[in-house]
Coordinates of C-alpha atoms and ligand atoms in Angstrom, one line a residue:
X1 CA 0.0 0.0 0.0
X2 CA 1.1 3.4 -0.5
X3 CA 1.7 3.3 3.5
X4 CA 4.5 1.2 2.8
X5 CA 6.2 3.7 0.1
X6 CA 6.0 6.8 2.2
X7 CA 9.0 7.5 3.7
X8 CA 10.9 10.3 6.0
X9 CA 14.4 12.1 5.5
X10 CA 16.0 13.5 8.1
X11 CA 18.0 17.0 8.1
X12 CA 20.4 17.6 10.8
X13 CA 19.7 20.8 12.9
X14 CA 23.6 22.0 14.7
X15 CA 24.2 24.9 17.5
X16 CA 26.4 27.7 15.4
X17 CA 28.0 28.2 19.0
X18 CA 29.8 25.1 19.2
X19 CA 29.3 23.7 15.8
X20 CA 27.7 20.5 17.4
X21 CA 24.8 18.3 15.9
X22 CA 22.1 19.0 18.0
X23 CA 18.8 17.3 16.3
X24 CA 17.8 16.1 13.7
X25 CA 14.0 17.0 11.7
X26 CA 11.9 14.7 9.9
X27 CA 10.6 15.5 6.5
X28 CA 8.4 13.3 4.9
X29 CA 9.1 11.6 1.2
X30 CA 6.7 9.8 -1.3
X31 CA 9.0 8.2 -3.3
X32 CA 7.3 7.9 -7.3
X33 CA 8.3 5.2 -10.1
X34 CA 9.2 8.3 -12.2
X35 CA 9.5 11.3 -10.9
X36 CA 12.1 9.9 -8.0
X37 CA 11.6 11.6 -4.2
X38 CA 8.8 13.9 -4.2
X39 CA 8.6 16.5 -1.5
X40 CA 5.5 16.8 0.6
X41 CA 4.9 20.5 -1.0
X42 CA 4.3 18.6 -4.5
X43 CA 1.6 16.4 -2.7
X44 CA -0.4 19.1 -1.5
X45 CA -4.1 17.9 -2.1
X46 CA -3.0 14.2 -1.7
X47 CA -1.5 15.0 1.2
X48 CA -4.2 16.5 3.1
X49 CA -6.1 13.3 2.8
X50 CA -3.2 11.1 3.7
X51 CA -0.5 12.1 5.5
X52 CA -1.5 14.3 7.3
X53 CA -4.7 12.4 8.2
X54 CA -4.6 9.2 11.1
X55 CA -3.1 6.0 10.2
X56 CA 0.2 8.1 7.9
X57 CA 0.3 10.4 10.6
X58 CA 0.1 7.5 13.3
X59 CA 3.0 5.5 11.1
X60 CA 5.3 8.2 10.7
X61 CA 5.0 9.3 13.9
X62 CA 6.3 5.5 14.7
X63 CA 9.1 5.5 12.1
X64 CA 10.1 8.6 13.5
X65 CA 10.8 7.8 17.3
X66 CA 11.9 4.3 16.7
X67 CA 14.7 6.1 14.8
X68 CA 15.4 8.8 17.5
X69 CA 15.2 5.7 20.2
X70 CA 18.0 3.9 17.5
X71 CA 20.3 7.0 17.9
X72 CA 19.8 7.7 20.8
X73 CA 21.1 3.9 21.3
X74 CA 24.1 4.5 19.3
X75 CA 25.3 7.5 21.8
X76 CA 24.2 10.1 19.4
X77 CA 22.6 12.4 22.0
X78 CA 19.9 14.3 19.4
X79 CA 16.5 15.6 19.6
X80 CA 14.0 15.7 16.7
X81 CA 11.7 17.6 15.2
X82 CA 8.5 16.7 13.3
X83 CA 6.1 18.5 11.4
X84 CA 2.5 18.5 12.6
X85 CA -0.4 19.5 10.8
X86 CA -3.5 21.2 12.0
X87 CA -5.6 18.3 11.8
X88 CA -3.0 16.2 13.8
X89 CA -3.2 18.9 16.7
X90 CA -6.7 18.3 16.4
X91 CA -7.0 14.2 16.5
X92 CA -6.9 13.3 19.9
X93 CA -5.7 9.9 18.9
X94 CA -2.8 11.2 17.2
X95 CA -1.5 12.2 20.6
X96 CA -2.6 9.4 22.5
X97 CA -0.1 7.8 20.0
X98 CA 2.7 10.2 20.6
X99 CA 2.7 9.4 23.9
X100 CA 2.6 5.9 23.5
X101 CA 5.5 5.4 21.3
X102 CA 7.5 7.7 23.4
X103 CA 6.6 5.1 26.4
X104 CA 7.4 2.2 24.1
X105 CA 10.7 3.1 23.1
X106 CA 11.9 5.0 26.0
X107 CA 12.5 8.2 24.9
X108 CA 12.4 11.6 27.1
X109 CA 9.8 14.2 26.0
X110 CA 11.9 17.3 25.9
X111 CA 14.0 14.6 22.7
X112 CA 10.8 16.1 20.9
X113 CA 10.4 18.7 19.3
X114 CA 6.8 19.7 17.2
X115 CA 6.5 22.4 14.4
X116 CA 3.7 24.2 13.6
X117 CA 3.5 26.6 10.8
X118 CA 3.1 30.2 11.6
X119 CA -0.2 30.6 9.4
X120 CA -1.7 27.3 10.1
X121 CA -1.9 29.4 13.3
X122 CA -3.6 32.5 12.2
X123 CA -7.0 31.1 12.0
X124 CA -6.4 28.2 14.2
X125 CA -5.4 29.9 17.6
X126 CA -7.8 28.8 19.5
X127 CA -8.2 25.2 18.2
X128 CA -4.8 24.1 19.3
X129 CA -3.9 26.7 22.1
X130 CA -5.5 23.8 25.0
X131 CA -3.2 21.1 23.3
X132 CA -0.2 22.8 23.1
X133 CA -0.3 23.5 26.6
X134 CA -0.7 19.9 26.9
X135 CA 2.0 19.0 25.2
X136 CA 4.0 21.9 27.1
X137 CA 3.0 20.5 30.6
X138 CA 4.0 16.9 29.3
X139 CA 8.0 18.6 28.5
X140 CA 7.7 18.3 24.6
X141 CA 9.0 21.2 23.0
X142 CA 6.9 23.6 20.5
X143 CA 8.0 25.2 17.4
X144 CA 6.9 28.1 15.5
X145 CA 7.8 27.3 11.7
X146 CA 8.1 29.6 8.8
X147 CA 8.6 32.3 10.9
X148 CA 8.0 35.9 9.7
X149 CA 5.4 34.9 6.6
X150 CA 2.1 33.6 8.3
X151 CA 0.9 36.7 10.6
X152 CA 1.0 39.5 10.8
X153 CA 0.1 39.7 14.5
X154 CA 2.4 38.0 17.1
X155 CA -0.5 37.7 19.9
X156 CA 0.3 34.2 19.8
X157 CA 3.3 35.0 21.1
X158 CA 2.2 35.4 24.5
X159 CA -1.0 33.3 24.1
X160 CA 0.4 30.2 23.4
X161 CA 3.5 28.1 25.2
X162 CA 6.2 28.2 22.4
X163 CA 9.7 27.3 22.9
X164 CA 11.5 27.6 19.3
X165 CA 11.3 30.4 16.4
X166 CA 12.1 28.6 13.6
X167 CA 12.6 31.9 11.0
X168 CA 11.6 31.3 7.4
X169 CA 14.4 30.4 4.8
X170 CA 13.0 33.2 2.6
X171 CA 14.8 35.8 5.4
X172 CA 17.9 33.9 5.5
X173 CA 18.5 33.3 1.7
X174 CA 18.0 37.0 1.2
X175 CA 19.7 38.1 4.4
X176 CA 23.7 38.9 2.9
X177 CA 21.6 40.9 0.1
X178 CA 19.1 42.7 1.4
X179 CA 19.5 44.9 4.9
X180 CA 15.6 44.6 5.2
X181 CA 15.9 41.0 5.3
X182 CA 19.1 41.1 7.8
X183 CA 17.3 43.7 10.0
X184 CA 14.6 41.0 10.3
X185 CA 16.5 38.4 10.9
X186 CA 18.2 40.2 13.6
X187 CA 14.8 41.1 15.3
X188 CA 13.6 37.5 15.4
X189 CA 17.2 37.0 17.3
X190 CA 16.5 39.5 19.7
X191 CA 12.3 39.0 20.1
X192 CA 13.2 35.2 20.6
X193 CA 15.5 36.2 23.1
X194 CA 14.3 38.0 25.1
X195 CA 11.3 35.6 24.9
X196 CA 13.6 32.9 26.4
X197 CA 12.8 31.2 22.9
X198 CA 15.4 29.1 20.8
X199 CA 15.9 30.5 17.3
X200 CA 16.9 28.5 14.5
X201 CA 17.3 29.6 10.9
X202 CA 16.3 27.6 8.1
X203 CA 17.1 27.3 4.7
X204 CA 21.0 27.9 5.5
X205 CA 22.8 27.6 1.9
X206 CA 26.4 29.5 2.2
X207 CA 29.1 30.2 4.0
X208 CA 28.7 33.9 4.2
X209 CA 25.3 33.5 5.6
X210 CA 26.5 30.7 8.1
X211 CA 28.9 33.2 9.2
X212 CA 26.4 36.4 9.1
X213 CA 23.9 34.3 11.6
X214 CA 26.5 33.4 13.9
X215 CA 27.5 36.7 14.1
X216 CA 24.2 37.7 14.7
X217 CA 23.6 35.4 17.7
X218 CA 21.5 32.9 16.3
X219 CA 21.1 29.4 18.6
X220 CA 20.9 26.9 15.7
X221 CA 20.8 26.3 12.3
X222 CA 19.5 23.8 9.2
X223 CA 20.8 23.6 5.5
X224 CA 22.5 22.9 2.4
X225 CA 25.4 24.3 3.7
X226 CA 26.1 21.9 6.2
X227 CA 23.6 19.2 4.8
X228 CA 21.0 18.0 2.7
X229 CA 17.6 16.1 4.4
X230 CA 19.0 12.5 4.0
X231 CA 17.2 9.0 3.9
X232 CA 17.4 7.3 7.4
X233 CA 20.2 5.1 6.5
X234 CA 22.7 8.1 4.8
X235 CA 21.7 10.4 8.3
X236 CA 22.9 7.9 10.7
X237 CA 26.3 7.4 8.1
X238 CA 26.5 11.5 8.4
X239 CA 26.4 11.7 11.8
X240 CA 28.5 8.7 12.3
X241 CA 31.4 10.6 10.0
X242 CA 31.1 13.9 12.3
X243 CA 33.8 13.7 15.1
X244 CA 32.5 13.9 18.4
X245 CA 29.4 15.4 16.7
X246 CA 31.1 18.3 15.3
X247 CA 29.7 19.9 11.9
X248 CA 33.7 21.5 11.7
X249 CA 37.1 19.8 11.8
X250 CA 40.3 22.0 12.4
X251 CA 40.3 22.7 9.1
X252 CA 36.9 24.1 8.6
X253 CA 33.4 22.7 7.8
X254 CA 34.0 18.6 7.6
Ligands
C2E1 P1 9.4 23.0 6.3 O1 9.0 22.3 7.6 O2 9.6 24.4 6.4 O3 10.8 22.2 5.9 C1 11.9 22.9 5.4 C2 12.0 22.6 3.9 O4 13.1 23.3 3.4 C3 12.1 21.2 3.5 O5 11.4 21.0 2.3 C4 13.6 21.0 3.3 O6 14.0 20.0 2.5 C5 14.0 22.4 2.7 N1 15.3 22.8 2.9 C6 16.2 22.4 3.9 N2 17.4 23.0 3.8 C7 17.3 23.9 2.7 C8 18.2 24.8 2.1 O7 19.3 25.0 2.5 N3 17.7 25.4 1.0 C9 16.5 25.3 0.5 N4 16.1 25.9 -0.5 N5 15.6 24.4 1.1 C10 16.0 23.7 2.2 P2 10.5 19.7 2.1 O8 11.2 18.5 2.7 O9 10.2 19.7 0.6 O10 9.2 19.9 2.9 C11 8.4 21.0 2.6 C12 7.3 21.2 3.6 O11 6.4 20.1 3.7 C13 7.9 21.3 5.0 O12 8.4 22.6 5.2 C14 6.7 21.0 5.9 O13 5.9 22.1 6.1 C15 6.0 20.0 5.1 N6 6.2 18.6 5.6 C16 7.3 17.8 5.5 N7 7.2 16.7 6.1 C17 6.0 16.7 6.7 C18 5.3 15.8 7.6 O14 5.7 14.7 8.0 N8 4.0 16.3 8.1 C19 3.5 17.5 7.7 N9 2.4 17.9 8.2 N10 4.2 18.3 6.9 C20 5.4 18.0 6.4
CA2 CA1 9.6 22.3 9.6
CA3 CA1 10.1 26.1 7.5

């Protein structure tokens, strides 16, 4: 069944303050016959009715910590993040079956971190304000994604218990360009500061902005730079080649 053929890569998320791996995030794949990997943004419609709905959700999910439970195993000491939809938040079984596989394979709750998209929150507030307090009080972490492009008010902010701001790639790929989008960047640092919030950029593609983003105080970072999302099997060969967990060697990015 098509259940079987879904998949999940994972992209490694590393600290800029002492280039270590510090998670990984799981991002799903639907692997087609012709067209090779296809990203979930490509599957849009078929998506919505599969996985993001139950028994994909509810499989991933499982793929997911088993894997986390497997490094954590091999002494790689990572968290992970994974993409939840609205109507996950909203499926009470979904978390039932969160916190059942995190039982089953023994995994701390604060090892988990779950992304929400900025917008999926701007007519959703109130739908998932109750669980993610839930899943606050329980020690998993909560992740603002896309950062900077859903809202245009940040009410949630203080509304809701969030502990990451993960800033939209858009910012960062434009950031060494365009002052506006440095200047924002910049903002999200301090606002997610101050906040007590992690912030993480996204979409990290060169040197000069892996450099720009450190300068500018940002926790952690995901990209092409340092690496591409990987199928399970490449990920745990990646992070086996990284030195004590390091993204740099002496001589520079390894
Ligand atoms: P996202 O959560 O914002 O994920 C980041 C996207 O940026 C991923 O696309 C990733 O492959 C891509 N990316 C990472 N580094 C770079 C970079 O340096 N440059 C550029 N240009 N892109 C980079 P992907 O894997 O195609 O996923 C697209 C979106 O699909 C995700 O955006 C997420 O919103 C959604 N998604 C993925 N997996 C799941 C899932 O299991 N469940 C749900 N509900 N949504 C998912
Ligand atoms: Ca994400
Ligand atoms: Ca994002």
């Amino acid at each position: 069944s098509d259940k079987d053929t879904l998949t999940l890569n994972y992209q490694p998320k590393f600290s800029f303050a002492t280039g270590q791996i510090v998670g990984m995030e799981a991002l799903a794949r639907w692997p087609h016959p012709e067209l090779g990997m296809i990203s979930p943004l490509q599957f849009t419609g078929i998506a919505e009715k599969t996985l993001l709905i139950n028994p994909y959700t509810k499989w991933l999910l499982r793929k997911a910590i088993k894997q986390l439970a497997s490094w954590r195993n091999q002494g790689y000491p990572i968290a992970l993040a994974l993409n939840f939809s609205m109507k996950n938040f909203t499926d009470p079984s979904v978390i039932e079956t969160l916190f059942g596989l995190l039982k089953e394979f023994n995994v701390p709750p604060e090892l988990l971190e779950i992304e929400i998209t900025e917008s999926a929150l701007s007519t959703n507030l109130s739908a998932v304000a109750d669980i993610l307090r839930y899943l606050q009080e329980k020690r998993i972490r909560i992740a603002i994604d896309d950062f900077g492009t859903g809202l245009s008010s940040l009410n949630y902010l203080f509304e809701l218990p969030v502990d990451v701001l993960k800033v939209d790639k858009i910012f960062v790929q434009s950031m060494t360009t365009n002052s506006a989008a440095e200047a924002i960047l910049r903002s999200a640092v301090t606002l997610g500061h101050e906040l007590n919030l992690e912030v993480v950029a996204e979409g990290v593609e060169t040197e000069e902005q892996y450099n720009l983003l450190k300068k500018i105080g940002c926790d952690t970072g995901q990209g092409y730079f340092i690496a591409r999302p990987m199928p399970e099997e490449l990920a745990t060969a990646w992070l086996e080649s990284k030195k004590s967990h390091l993204i740099f060697s002496k001589t520079g990015v390894s």
